[in-house]
mmCIF file of C-alpha atoms in Angstrom:
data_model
loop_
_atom_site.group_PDB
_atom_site.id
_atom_site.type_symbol
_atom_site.label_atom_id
_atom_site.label_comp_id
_atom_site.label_asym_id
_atom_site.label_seq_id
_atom_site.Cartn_x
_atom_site.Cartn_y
_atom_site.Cartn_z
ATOM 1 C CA UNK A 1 21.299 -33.865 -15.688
ATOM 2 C CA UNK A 2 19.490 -36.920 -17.213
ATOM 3 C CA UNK A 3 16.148 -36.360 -18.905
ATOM 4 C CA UNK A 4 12.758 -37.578 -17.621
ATOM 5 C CA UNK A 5 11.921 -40.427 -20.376
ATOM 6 C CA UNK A 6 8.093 -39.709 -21.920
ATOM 7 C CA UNK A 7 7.936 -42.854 -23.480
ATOM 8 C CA UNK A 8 7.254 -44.877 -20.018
ATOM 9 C CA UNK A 9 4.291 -44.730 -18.588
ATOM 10 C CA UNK A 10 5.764 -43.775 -15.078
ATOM 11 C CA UNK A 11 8.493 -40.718 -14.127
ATOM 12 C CA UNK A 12 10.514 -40.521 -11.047
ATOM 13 C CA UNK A 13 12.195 -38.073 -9.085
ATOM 14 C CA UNK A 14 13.288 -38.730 -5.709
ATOM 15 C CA UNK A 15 14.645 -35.391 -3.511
ATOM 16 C CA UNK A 16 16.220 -35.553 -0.242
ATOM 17 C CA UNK A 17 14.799 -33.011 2.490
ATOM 18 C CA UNK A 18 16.057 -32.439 6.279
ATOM 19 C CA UNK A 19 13.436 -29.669 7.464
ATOM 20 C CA UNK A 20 9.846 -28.709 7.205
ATOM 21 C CA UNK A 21 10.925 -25.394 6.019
ATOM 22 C CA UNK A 22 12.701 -27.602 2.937
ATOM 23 C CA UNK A 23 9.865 -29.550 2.528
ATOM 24 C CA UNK A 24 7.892 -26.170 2.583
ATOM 25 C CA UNK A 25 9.835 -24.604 -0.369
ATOM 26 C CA UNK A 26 9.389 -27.710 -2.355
ATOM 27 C CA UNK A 27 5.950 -27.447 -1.920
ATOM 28 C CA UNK A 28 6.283 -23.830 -3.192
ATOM 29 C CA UNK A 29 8.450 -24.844 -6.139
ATOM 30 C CA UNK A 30 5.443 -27.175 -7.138
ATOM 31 C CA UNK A 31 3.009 -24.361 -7.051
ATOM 32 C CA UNK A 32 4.848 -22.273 -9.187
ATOM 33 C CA UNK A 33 5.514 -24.431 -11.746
ATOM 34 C CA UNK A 34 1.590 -25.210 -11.556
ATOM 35 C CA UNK A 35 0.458 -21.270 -11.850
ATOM 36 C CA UNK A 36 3.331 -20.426 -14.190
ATOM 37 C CA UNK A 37 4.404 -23.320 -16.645
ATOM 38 C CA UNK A 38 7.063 -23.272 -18.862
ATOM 39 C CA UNK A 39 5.693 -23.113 -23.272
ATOM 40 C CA UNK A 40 6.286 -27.058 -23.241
ATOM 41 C CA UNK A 41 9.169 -28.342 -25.718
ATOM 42 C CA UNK A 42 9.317 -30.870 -28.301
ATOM 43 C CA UNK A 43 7.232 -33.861 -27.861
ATOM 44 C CA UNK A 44 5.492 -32.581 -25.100
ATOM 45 C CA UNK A 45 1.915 -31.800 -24.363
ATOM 46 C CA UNK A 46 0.819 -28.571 -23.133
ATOM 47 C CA UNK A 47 0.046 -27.414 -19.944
ATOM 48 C CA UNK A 48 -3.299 -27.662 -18.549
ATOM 49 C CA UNK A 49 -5.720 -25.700 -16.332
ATOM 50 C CA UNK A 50 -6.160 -28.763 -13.696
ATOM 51 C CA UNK A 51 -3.526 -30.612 -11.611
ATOM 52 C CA UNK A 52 -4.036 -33.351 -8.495
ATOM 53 C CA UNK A 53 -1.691 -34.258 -6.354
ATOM 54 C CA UNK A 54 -1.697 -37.262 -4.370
ATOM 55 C CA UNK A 55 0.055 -37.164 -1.001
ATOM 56 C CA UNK A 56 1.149 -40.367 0.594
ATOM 57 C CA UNK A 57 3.266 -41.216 3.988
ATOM 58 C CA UNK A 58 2.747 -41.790 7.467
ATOM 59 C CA UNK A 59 1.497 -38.721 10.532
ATOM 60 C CA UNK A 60 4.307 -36.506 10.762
ATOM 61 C CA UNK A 61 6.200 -36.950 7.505
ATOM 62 C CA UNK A 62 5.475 -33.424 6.212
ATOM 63 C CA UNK A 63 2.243 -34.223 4.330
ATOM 64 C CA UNK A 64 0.996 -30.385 5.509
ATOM 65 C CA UNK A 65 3.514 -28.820 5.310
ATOM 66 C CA UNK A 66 4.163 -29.565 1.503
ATOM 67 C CA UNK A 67 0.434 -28.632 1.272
ATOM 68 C CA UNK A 68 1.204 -25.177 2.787
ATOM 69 C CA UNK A 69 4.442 -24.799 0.518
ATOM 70 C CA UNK A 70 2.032 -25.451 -2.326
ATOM 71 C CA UNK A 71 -0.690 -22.978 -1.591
ATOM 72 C CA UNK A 72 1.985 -20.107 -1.418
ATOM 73 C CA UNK A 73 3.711 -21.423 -4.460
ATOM 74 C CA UNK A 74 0.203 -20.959 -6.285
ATOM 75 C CA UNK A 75 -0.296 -17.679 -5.004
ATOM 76 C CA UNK A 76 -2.829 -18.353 -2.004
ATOM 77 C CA UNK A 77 -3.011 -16.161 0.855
ATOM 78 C CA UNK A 78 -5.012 -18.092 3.020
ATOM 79 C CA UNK A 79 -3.697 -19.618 6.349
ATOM 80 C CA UNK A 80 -3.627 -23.263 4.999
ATOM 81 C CA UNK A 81 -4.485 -25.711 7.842
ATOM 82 C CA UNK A 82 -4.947 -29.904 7.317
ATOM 83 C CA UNK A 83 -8.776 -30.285 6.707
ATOM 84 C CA UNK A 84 -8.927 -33.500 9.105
ATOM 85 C CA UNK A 85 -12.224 -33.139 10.553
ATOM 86 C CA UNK A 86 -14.171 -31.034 7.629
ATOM 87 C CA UNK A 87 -12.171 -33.511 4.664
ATOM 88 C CA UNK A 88 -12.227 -30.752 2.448
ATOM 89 C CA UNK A 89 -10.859 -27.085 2.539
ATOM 90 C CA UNK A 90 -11.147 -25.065 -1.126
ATOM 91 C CA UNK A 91 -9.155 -21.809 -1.260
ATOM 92 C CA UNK A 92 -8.679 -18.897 -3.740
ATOM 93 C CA UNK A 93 -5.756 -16.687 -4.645
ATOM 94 C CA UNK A 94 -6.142 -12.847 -4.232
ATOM 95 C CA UNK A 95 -6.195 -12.301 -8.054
ATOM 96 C CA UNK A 96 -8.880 -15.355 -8.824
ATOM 97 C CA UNK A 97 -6.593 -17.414 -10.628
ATOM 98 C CA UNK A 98 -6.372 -20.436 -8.250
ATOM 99 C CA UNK A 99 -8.875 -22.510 -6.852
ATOM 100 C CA UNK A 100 -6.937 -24.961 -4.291
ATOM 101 C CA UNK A 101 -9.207 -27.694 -2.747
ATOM 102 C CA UNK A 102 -7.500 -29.163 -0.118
ATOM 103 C CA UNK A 103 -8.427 -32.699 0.640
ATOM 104 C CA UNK A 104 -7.653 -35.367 3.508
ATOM 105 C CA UNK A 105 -8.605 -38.793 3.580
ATOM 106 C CA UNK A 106 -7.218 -39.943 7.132
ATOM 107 C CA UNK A 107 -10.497 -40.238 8.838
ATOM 108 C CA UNK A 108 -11.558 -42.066 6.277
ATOM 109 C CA UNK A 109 -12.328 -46.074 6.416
ATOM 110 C CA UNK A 110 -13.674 -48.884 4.426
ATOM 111 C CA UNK A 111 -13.849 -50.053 1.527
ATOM 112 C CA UNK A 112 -13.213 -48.545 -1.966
ATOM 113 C CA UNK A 113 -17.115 -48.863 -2.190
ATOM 114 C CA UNK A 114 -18.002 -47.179 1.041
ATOM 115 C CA UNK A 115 -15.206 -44.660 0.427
ATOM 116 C CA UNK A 116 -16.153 -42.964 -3.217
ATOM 117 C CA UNK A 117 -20.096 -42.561 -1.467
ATOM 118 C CA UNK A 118 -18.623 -40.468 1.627
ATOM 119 C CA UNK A 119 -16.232 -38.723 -1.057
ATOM 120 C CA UNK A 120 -18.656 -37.857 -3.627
ATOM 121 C CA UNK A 121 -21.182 -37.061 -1.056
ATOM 122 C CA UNK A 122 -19.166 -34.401 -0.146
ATOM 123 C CA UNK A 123 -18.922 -33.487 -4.119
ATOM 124 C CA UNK A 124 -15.628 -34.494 -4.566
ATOM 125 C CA UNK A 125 -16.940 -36.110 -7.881
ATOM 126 C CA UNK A 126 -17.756 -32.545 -8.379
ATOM 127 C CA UNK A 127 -13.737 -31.144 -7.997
ATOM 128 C CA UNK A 128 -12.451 -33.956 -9.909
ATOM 129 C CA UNK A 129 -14.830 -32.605 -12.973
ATOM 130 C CA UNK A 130 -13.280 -29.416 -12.522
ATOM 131 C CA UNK A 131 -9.741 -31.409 -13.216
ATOM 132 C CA UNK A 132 -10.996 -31.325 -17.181
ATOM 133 C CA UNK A 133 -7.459 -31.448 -19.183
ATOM 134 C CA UNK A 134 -7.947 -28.504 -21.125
ATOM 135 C CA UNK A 135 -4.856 -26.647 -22.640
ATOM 136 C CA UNK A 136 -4.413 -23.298 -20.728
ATOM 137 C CA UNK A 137 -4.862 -21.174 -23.249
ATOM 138 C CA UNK A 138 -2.136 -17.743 -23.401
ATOM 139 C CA UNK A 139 -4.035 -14.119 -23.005
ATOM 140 C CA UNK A 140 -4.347 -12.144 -26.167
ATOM 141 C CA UNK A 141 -3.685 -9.638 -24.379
ATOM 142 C CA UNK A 142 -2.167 -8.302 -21.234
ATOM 143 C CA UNK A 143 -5.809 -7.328 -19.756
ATOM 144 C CA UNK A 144 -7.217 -10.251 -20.441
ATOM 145 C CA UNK A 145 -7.843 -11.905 -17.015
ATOM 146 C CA UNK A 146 -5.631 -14.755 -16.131
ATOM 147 C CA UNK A 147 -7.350 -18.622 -16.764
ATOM 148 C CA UNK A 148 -8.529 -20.291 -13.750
ATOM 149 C CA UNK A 149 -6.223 -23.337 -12.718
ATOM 150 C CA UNK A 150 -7.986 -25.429 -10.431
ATOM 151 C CA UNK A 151 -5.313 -27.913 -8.031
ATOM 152 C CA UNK A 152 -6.578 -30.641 -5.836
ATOM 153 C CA UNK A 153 -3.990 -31.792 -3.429
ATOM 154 C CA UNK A 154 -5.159 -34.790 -1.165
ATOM 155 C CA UNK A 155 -3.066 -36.240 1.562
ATOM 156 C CA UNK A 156 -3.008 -40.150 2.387
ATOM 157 C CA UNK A 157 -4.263 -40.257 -1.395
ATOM 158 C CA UNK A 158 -3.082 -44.007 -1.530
ATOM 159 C CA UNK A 159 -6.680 -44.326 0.264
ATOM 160 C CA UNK A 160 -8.400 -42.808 -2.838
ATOM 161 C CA UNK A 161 -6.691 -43.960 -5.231
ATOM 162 C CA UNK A 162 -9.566 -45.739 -7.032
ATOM 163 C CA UNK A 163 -11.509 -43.007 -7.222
ATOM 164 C CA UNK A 164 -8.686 -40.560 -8.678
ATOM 165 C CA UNK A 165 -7.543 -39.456 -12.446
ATOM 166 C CA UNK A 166 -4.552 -42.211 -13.852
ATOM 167 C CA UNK A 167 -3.134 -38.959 -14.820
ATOM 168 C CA UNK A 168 -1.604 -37.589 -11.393
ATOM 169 C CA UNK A 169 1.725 -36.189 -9.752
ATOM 170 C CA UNK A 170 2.211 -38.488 -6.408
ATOM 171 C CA UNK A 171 4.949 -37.588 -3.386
ATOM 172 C CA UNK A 172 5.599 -40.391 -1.149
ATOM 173 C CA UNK A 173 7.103 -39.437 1.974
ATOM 174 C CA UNK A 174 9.542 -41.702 3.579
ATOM 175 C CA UNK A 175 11.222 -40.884 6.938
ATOM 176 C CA UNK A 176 15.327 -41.323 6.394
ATOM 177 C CA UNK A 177 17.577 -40.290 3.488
ATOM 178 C CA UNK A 178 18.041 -43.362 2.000
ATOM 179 C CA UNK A 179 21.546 -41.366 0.791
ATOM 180 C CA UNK A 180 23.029 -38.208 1.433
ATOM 181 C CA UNK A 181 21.655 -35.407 4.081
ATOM 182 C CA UNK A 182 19.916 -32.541 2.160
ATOM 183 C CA UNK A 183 17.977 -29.541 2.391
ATOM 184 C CA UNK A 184 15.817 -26.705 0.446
ATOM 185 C CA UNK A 185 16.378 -23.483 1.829
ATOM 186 C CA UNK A 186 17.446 -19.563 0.306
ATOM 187 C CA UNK A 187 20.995 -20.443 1.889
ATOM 188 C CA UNK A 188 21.699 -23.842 0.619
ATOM 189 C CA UNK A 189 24.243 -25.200 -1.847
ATOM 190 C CA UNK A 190 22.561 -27.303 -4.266
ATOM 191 C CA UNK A 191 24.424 -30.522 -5.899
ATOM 192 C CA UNK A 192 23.635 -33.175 -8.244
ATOM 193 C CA UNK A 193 24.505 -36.697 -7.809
ATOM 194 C CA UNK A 194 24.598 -37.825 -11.446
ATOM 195 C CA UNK A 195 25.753 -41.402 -10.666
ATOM 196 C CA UNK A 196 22.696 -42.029 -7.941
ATOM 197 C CA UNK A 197 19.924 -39.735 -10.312
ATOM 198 C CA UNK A 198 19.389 -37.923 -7.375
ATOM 199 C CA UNK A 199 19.019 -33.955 -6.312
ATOM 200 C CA UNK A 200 20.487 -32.880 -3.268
ATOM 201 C CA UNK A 201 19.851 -29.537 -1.159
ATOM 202 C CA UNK A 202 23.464 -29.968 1.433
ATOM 203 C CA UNK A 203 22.817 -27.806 4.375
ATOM 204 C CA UNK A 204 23.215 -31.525 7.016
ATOM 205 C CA UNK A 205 20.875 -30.174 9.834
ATOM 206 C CA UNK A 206 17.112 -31.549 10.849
ATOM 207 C CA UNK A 207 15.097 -34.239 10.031
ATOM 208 C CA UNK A 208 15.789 -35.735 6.573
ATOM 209 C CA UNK A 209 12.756 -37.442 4.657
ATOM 210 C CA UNK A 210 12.961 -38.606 1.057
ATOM 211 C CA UNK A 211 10.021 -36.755 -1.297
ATOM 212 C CA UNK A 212 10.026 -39.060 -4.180
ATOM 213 C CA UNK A 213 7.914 -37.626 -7.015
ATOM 214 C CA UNK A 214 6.321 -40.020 -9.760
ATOM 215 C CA UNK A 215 3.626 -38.846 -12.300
ATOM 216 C CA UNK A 216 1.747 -41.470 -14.306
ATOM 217 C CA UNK A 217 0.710 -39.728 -17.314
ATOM 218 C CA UNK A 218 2.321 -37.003 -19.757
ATOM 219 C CA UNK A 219 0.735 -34.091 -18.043
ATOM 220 C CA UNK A 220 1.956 -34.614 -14.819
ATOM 221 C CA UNK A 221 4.893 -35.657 -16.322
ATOM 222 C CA UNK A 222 5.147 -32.450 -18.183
ATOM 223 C CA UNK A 223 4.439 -30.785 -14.514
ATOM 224 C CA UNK A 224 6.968 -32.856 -12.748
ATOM 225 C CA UNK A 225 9.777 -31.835 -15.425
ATOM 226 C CA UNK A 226 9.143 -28.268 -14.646
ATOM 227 C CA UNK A 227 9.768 -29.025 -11.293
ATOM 228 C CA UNK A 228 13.102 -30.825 -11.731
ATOM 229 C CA UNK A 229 14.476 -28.099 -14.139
ATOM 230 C CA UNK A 230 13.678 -25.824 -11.305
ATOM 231 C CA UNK A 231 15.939 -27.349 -8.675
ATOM 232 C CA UNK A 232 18.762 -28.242 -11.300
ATOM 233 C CA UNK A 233 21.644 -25.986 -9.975
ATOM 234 C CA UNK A 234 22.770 -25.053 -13.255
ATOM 235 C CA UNK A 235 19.430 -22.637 -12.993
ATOM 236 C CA UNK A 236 18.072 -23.194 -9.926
ATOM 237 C CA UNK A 237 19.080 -18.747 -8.817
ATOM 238 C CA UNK A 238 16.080 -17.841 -7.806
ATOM 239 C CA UNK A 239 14.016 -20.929 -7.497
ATOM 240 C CA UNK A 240 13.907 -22.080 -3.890
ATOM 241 C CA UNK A 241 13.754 -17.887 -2.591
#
């Protein structure tokens, strides 16, 4: 498999889905890669205790549902619901490692202007100071409690995107395959397409979306290599479970 290049300024992964359950577990896969990261290798920087995700495609496309995957993945108990109405939803993990804010900017209209006052006013300026890029620091020792990792995940984030850190992981959800059928679940066979770049999940039953990843800086690009290690079938075993 192909490595993600570190030198441009923009990294892509596109992954085929065909349920919400797949779309789910890739949500999970993100979340674990976000609470446990991998020591980083050569030339890359180390991981850090903030992360945003920007969340972008139509009603329907599996926005949630990637948001649910990704609460689990971080360890969050919490029934995770889409805060339409309230905007904002923050959630913690049993152990108080995790802070999750959950954001969603349907509801939301005008311009870039009118938008950041009706964000901030609701102290998103606030979360997004949280998002400091400090290394995450290893324990020196085992009782040492865990460092906080604060996530922001925002769906229809193409309406913030302004207001947001350069430095993000986006998902664009687009309804069709645009290729082959594909799925993430515990009984799939996983496959490679090393001519098209892309990762496939072959189970050929549901609704297919593409989830194409791109992170514009080297921390989410960092984040987004974890992820695509983790679905490479040479070691995906227990990834997707």
């Amino acid at each position: 498999m192909s490595e993600i290049n570190w030198v441009n300024d923009h990294f892509r992964f596109p992954v085929l889905s065909s349920s919400p359950l797949e779309t789910h577990n890739l949500g999970k896969l993100l979340g674990r890669a976000i609470r446990c990261p991998q020591r980083p290798g050569v030339g890359q920087p180390p991981p850090t205790t903030g992360a945003l995700i920007g969340l972008i495609g139509e009603l329907g496309a599996g926005k949630t549902t990637f948001a649910q995957g990704l609460a689990r993945g971080l360890g969050v108990h919490a029934r995770v619901t889409s805060p339409t109405f309230t905007l904002i939803n923050e959630y913690t993990s049993p152990t108080k490692d995790v802070r999750l804010f959950h954001v969603d900017s349907y509801r939301l209209a005008g311009d870039s202007e009118s938008l950041a006052g009706e964000m901030y006013g609701l102290g998103m300026d606030e979360i997004l100071d949280i998002l400091d890029e400090e290394p995450l620091n290893d324990r020196a020792r085992p009782s040492d409690p865990a460092p906080m990792r604060h996530v922001v995940v925002i769906e229809w984030a193409d309406r913030l995107s302004e207001l947001l850190p350069a430095d993000r992981l986006s998902v664009r959800f687009d309804s069709g395959p645009d290729g082959q059928s594909s799925v993430v679940t515990d009984q799939t066979r996983l496959t490679h397409d090393v001519t098209g770049g892309r990762t496939h999940m072959m189970d050929g039953n549901g609704s297919e979306r593409t989830l194409s990843f791109c992170a514009t800086g080297p921390h989410s690009g960092a984040l987004l290599a974890e992820v695509r290690t983790a679905i490479d079938p040479v070691q995906r075993q227990d990834a997707i479970r």
